[in-house]
């Protein structure tokens, strides 16, 4: 059985090589680095032994610094689990001279996969016979690839971008491709730990990871791949064209995430690289997918002047607390970034009239940093309650329904559609409503509308999807639908 496990791991690691080649061919945007990478194998020939030793020492120092960043993120008591033999602490070929005060058990748990796994956690064996579908994204450090596993499950893999800027610059500096792969992979290793510590519905789910054996055969030492649930990159242009309800959901999910980060197991966490590209959607739910630039460090201060948040067009000064740290700086940074990257574009436009005052209050309080994350979340949840319950529609008179004839258990055929924006359908006008009364109000405001159908389908808030149209040729039985026709239209048809 151990031999079978080793062969599976070898197959998985071989798959990484193939995948790296595939990705290299797919990403034309990094071809300019090809000239630099082509000399990797000859890099060490042009330097003498003394320089190599100096460069190796500098690389080992950088490796130690990255390890020190990760160890404080581990759960209390983790250092006592799965304690490994002494010799395994020095299995890396770059491990000589490392700081003996560091706990290499926790490091080996990350790099060698020796941490106790959950029963449903994926490892190297899960990646055997995987099929790479497409590249979802690439950056200075990492590649994200959409993959179908052998059993048909779809996942996303994060791995080191072998042609990225970080890898290229490291090899130029240290002349050691294998050591540089290990150094660059630290962002992935840090992300594994953060995903384990920061589990939340709006953080991408870590399904497992695969770590290459340090100093193993085939040159695969230092390879690390993170296995994640698969999401769709957040498309802001597409989102801007979506109904307000879907845009509100993204903002609400973001605020719920920031509320969690403000009091996470690591303390208050700031997202230092706060951009829409750091997020994906899974079944319509927003999820943070890039955590390597998350930081739980508190900014030390002596006076309030040391606690300035600087943004391109605004600066904010926060209080320096009695214990010498900037009070609420991480939380406030997250709130303002949410305001300038998300709320400004997604929240106010076409907000329901009964909610515009509350939306404006959120825009003002977050744009001026007048509210903390607890108050911001409370404001969002209040809007959600009003929207789902229909309480924001209290000013619609019940008499609005007297202009319509109801036909239960019926649908329509031969429809003459018209378009409205934004709509859940590009071929017609499909909107969400709380009730038939709201639908009648919308129909009355559209000059083309003469009837509407409550389809029985619901959105994430429980609101009903409703189709509005100019006319239809005849009714058809449909147990899930209700058709409302303007009485003037009924009279016109009966005359004909």
Coordinates of N, CA and C in Angstrom, one line a residue, residues 142 187 190 194 270-273 278 290-295:
X142 N 1.3 33.6 -8.9 CA 0.5 32.4 -9.0 C -0.3 32.3 -10.3
X187 N 3.8 32.1 -0.6 CA 2.5 32.8 -0.6 C 1.4 31.7 -0.7
X190 N 1.3 30.2 2.9 CA 0.6 31.1 3.8 C -0.9 31.1 3.5
X194 N -4.1 30.4 6.1 CA -5.1 31.4 6.2 C -6.5 30.8 5.9
X270 N -6.8 42.8 7.8 CA -6.9 43.8 6.7 C -6.6 43.1 5.4
X271 N -7.3 43.4 4.4 CA -7.1 42.9 3.0 C -6.2 44.0 2.3
X272 N -4.9 43.8 2.2 CA -4.0 44.8 1.7 C -4.1 45.0 0.2
X273 N -4.5 43.9 -0.5 CA -4.7 44.0 -1.9 C -6.2 43.8 -2.2
X278 N -9.9 39.9 -6.6 CA -9.6 39.0 -5.5 C -10.8 38.2 -5.1
X290 N -8.4 35.2 -2.7 CA -7.0 35.5 -2.6 C -6.6 36.1 -1.2
X291 N -6.0 35.3 -0.4 CA -5.7 35.7 1.0 C -4.2 35.9 1.3
X292 N -3.4 35.8 0.3 CA -1.9 35.8 0.7 C -1.5 37.2 1.1
X293 N -2.3 38.3 0.7 CA -1.9 39.6 1.2 C -2.8 40.1 2.3
X294 N -3.5 39.1 3.0 CA -4.2 39.5 4.2 C -3.2 39.6 5.4
X295 N -3.5 40.6 6.3 CA -2.6 40.8 7.4 C -3.4 41.1 8.6

